[in-house]
PDB file of N, H, CA, C and O in Angstrom:
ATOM      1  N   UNK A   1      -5.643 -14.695  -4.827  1.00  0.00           N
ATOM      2  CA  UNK A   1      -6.290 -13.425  -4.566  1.00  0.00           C
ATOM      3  C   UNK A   1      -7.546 -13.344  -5.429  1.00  0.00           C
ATOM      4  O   UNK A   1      -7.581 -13.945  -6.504  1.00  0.00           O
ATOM      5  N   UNK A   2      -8.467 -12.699  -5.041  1.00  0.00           N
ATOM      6  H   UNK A   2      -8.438 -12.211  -4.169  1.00  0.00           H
ATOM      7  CA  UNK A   2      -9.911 -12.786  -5.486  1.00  0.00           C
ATOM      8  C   UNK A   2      -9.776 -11.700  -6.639  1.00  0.00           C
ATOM      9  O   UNK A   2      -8.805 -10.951  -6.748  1.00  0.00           O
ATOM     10  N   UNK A   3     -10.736 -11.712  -7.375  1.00  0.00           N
ATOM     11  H   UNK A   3     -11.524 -12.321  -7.286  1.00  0.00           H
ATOM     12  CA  UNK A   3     -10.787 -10.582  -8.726  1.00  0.00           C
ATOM     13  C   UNK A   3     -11.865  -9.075  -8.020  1.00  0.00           C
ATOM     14  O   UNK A   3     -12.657  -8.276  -8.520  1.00  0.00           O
ATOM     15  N   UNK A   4     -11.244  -9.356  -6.482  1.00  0.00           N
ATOM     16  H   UNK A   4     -10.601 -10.005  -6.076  1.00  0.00           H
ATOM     17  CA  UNK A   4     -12.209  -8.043  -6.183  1.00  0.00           C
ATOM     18  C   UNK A   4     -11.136  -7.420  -5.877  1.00  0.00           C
ATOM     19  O   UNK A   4     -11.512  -6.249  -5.809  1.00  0.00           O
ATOM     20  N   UNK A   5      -9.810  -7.452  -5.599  1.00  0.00           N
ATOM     21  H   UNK A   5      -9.505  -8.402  -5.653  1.00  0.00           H
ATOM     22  CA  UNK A   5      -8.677  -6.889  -5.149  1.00  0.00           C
ATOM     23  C   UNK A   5      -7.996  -6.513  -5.964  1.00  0.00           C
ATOM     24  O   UNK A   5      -6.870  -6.190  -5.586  1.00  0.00           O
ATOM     25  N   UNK A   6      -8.336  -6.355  -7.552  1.00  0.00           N
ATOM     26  H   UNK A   6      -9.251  -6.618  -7.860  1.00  0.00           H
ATOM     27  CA  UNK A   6      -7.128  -6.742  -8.969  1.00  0.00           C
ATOM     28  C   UNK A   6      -7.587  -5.015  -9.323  1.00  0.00           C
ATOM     29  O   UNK A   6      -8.415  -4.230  -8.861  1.00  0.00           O
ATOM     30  N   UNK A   7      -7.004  -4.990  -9.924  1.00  0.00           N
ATOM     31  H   UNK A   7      -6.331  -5.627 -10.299  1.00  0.00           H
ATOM     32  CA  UNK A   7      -7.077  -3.621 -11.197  1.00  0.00           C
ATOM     33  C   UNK A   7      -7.467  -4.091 -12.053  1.00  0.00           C
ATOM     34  O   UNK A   7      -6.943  -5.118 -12.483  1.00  0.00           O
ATOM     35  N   UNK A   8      -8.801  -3.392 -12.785  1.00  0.00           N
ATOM     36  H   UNK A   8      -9.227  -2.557 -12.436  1.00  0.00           H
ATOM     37  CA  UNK A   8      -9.434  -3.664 -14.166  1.00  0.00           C
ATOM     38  C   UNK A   8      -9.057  -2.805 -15.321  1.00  0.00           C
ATOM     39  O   UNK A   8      -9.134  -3.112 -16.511  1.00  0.00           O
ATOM     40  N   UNK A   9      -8.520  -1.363 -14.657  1.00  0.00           N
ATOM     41  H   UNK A   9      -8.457  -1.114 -13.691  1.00  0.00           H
ATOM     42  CA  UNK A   9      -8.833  -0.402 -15.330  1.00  0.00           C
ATOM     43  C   UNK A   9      -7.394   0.462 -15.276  1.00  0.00           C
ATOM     44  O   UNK A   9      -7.299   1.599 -14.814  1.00  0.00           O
ATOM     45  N   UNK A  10      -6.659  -0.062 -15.658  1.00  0.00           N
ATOM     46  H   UNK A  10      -6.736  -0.986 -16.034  1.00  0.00           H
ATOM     47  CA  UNK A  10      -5.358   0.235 -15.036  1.00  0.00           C
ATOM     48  C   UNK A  10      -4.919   1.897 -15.493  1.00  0.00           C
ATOM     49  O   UNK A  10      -3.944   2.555 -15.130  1.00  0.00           O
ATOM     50  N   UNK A  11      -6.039   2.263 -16.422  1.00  0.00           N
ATOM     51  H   UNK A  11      -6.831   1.728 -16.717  1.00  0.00           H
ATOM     52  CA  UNK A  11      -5.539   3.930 -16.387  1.00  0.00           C
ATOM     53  C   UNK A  11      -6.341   4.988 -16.027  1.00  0.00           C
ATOM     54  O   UNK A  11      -6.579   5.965 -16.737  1.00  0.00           O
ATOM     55  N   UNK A  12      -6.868   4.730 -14.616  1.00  0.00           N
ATOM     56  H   UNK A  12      -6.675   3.936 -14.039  1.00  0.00           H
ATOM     57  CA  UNK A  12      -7.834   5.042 -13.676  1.00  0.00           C
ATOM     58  C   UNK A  12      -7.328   5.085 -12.882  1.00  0.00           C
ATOM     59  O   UNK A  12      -6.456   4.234 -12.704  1.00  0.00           O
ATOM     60  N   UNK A  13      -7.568   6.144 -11.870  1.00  0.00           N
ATOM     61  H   UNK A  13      -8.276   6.835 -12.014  1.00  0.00           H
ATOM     62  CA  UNK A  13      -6.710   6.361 -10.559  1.00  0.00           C
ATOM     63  C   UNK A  13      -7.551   5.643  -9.455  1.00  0.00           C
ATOM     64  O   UNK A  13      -8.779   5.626  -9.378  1.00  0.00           O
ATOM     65  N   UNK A  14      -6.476   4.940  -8.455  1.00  0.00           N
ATOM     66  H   UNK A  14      -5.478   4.954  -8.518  1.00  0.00           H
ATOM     67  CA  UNK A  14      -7.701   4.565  -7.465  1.00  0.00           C
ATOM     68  C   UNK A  14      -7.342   4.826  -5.964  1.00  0.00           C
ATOM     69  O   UNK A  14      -6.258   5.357  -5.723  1.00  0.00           O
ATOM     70  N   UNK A  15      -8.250   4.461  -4.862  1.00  0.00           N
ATOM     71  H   UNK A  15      -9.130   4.030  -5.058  1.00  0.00           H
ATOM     72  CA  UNK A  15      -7.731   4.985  -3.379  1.00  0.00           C
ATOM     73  C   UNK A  15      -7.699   3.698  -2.518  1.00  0.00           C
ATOM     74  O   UNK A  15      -8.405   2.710  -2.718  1.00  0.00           O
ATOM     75  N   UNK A  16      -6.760   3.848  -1.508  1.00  0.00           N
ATOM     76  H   UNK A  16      -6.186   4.650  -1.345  1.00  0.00           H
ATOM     77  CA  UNK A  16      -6.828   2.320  -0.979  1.00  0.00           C
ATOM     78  C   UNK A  16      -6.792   2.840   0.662  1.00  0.00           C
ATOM     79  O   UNK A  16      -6.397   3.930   1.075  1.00  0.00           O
ATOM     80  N   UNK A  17      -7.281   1.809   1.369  1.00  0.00           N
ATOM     81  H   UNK A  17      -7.602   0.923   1.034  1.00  0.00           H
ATOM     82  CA  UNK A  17      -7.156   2.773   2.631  1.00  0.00           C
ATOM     83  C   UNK A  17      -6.933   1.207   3.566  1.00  0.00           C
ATOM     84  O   UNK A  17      -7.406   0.139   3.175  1.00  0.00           O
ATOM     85  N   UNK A  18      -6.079   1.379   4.908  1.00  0.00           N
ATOM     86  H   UNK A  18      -5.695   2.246   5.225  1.00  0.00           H
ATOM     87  CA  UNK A  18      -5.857  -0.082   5.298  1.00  0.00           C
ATOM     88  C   UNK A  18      -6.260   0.363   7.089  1.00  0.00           C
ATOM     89  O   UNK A  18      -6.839   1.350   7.542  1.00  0.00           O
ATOM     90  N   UNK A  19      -5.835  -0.497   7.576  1.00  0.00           N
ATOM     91  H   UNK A  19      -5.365  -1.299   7.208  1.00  0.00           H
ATOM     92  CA  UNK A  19      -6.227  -0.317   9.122  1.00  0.00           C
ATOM     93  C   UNK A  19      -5.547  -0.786   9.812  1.00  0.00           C
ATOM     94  O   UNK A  19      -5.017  -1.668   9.138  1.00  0.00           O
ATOM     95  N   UNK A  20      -5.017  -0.832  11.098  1.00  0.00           N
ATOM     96  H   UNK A  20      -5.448  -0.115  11.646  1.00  0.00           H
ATOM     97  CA  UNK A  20      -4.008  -1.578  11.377  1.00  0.00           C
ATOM     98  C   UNK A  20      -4.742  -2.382  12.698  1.00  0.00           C
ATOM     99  O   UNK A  20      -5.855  -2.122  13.156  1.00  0.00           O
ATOM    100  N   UNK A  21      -3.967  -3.243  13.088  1.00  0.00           N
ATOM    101  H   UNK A  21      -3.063  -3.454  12.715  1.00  0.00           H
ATOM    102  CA  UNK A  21      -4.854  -3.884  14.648  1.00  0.00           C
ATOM    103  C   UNK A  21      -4.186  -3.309  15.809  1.00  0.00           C
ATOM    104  O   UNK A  21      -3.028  -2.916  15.943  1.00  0.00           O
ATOM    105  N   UNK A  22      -5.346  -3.352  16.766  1.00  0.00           N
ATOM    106  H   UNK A  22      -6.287  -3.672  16.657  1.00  0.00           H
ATOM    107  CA  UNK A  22      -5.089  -2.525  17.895  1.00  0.00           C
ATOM    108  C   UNK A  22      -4.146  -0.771  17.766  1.00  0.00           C
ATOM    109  O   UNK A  22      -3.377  -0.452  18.672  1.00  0.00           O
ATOM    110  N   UNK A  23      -4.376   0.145  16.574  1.00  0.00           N
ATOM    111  H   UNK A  23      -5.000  -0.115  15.838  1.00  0.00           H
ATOM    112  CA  UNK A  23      -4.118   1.014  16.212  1.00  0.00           C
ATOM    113  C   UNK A  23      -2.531   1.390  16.662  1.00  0.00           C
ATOM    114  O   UNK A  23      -2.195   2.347  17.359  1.00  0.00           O
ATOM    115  N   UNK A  24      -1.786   0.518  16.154  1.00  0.00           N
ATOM    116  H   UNK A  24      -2.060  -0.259  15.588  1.00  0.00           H
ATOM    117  CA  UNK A  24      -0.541   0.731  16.274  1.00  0.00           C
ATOM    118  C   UNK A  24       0.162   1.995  15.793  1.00  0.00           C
ATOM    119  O   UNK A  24      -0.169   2.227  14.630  1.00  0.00           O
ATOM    120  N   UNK A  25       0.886   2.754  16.207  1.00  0.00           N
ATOM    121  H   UNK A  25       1.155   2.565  17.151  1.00  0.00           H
ATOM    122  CA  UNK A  25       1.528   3.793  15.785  1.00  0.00           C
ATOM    123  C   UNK A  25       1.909   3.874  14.675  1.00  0.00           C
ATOM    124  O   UNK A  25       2.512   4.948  14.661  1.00  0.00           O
ATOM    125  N   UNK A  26       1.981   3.323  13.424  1.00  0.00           N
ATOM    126  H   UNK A  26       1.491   2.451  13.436  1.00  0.00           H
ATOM    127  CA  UNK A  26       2.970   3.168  12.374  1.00  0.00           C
ATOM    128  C   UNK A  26       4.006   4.573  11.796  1.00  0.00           C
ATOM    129  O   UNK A  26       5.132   4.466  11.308  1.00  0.00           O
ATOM    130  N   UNK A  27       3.580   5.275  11.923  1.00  0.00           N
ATOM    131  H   UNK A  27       2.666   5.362  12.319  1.00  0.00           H
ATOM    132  CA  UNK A  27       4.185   6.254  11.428  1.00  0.00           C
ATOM    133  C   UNK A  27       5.300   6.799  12.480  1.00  0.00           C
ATOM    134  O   UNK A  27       6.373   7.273  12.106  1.00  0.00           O
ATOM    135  N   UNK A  28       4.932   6.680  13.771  1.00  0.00           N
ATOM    136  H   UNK A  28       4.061   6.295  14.075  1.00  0.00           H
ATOM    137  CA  UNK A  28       5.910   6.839  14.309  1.00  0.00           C
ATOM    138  C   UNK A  28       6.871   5.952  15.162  1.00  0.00           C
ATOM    139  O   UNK A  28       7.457   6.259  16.200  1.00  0.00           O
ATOM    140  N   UNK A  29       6.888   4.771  14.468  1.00  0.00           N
ATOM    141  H   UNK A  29       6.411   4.521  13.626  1.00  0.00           H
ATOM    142  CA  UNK A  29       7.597   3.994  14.970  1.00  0.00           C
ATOM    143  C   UNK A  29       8.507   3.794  13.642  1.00  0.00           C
ATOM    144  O   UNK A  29       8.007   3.608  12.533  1.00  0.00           O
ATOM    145  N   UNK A  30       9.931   3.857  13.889  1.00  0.00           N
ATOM    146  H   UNK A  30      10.338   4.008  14.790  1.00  0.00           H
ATOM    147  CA  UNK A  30      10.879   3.762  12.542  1.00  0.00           C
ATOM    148  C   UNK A  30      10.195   2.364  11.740  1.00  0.00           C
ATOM    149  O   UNK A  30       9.226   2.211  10.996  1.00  0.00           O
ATOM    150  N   UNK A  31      10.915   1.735  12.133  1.00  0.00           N
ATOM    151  H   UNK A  31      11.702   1.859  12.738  1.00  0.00           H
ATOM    152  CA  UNK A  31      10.827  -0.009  11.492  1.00  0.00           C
ATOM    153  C   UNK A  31       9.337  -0.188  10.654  1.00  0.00           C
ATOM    154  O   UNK A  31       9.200  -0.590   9.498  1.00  0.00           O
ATOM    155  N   UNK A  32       8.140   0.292  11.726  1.00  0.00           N
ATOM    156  H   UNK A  32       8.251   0.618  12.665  1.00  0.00           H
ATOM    157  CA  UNK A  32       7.136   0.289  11.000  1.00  0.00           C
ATOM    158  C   UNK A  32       7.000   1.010   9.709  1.00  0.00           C
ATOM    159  O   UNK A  32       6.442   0.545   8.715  1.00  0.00           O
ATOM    160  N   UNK A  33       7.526   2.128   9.796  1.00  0.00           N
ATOM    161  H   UNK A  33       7.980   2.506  10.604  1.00  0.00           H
ATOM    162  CA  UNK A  33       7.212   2.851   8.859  1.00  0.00           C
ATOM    163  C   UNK A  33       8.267   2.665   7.749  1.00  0.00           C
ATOM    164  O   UNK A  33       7.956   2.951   6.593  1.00  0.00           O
ATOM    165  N   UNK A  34       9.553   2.182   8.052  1.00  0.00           N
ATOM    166  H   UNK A  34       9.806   1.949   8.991  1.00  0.00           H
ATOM    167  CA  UNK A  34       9.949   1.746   7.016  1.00  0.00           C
ATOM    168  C   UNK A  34       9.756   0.180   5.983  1.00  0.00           C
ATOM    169  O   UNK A  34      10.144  -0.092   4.846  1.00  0.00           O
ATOM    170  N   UNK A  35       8.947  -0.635   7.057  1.00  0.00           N
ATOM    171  H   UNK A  35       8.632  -0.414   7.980  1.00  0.00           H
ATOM    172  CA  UNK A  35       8.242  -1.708   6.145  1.00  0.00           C
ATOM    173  C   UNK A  35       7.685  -0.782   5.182  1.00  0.00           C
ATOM    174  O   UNK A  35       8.299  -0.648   4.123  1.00  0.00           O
ATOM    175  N   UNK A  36       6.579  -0.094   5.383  1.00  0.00           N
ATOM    176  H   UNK A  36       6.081  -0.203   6.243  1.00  0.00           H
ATOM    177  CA  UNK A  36       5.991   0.664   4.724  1.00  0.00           C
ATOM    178  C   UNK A  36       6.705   1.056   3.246  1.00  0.00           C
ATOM    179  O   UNK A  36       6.703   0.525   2.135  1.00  0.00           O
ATOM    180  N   UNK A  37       7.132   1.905   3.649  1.00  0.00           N
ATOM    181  H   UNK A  37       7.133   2.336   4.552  1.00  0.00           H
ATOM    182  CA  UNK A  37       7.769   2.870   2.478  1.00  0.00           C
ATOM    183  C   UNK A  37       8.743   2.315   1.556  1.00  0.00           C
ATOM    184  O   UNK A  37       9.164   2.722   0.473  1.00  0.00           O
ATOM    185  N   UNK A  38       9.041   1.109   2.368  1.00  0.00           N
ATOM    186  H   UNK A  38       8.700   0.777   3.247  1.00  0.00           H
ATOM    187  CA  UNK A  38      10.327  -0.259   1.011  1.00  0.00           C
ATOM    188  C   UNK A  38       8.959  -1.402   0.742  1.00  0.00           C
ATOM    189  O   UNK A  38       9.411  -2.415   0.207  1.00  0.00           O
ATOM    190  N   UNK A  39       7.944  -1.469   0.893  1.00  0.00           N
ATOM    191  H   UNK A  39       7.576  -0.646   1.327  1.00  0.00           H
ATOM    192  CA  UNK A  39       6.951  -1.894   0.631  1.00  0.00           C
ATOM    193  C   UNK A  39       6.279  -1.350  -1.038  1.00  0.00           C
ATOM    194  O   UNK A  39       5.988  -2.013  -2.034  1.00  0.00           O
ATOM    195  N   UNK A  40       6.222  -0.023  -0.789  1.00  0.00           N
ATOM    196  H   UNK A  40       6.459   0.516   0.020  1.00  0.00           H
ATOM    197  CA  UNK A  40       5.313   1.227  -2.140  1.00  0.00           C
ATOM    198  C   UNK A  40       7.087   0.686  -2.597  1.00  0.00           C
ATOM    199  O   UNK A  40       7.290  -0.345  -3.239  1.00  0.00           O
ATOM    200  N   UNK A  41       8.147   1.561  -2.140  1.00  0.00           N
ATOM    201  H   UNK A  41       7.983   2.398  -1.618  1.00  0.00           H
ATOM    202  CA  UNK A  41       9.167   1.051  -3.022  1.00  0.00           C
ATOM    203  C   UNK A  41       9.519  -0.061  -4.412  1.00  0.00           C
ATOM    204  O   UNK A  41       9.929   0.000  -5.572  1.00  0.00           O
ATOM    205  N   UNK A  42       9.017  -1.144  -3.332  1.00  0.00           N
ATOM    206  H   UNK A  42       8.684  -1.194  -2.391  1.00  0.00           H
ATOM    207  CA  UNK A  42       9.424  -2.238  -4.468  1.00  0.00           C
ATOM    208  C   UNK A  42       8.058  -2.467  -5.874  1.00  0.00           C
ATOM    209  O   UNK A  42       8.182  -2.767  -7.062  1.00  0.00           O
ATOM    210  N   UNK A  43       6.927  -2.182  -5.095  1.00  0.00           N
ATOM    211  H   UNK A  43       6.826  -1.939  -4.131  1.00  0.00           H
ATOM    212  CA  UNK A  43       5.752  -2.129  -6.228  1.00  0.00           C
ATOM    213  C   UNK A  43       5.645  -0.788  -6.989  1.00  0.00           C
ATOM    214  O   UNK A  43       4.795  -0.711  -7.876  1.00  0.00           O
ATOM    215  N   UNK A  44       6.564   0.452  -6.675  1.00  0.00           N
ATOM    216  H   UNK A  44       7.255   0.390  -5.955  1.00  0.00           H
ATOM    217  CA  UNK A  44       7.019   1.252  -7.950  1.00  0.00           C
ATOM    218  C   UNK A  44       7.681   0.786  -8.857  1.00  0.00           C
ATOM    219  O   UNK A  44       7.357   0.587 -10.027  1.00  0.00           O
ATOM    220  N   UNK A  45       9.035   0.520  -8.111  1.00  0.00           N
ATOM    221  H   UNK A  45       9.298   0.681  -7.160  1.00  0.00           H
ATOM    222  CA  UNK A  45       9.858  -0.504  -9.424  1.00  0.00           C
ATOM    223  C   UNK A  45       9.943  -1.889 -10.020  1.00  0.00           C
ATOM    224  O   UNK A  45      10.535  -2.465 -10.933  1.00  0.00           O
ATOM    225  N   UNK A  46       8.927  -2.186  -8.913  1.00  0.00           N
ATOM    226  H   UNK A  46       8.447  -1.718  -8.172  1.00  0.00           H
ATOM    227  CA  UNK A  46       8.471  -3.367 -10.253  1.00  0.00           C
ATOM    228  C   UNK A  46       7.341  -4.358 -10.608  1.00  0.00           C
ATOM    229  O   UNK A  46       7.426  -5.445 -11.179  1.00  0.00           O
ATOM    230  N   UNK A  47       6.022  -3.560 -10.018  1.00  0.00           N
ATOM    231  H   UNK A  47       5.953  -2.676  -9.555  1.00  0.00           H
ATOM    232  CA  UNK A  47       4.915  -3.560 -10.949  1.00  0.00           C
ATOM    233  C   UNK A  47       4.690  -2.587 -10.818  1.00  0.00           C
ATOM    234  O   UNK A  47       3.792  -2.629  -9.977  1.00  0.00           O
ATOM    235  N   UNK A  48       4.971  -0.924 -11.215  1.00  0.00           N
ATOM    236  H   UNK A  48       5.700  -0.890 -11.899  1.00  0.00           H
ATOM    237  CA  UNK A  48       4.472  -0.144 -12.029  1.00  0.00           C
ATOM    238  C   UNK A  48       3.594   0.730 -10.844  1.00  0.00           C
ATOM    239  O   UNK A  48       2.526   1.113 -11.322  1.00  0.00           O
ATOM    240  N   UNK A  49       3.741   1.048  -9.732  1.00  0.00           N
ATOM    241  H   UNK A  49       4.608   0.737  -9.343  1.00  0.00           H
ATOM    242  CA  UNK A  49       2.875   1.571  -9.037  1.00  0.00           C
ATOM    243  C   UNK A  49       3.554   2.995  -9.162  1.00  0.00           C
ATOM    244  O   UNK A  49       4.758   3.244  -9.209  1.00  0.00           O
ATOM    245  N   UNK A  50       2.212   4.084  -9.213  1.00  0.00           N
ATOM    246  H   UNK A  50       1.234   3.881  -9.175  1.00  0.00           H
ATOM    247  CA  UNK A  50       2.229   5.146  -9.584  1.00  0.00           C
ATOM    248  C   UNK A  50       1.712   5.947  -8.070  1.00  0.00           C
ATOM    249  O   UNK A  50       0.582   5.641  -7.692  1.00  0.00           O
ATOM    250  N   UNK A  51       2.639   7.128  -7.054  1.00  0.00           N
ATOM    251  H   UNK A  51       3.558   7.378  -7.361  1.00  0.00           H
ATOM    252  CA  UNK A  51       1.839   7.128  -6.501  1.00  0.00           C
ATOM    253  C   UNK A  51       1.844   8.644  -6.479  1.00  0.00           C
ATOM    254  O   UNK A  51       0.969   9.255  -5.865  1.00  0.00           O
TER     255      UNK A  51
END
């Protein structure tokens, strides 16, 4: 991964915004949205993501 994607400043808040292809429903499709949310899950508990 490139050093443009990293955290420098780790007690700085930051915003991330993603896109999906061909604008798939995610939110309302279960499965999708639960990749999602056990996704933030696992990078709360265990690297530290604050959200």
């Amino acid at each position: 991964m490139s050093d443009q994607y990293k955290i420098h400043e780790p007690d700085k808040a930051y915003f991330i915004t993603m896109t999906t292809v061909g604008w798939v429903d995610i939110f309302t499709r279960k499965n999708h949205k639960m990749a999602i949310v056990n996704s933030l899950k696992y990078c709360q508990e265990n690297k530290g993501l604050e959200i």
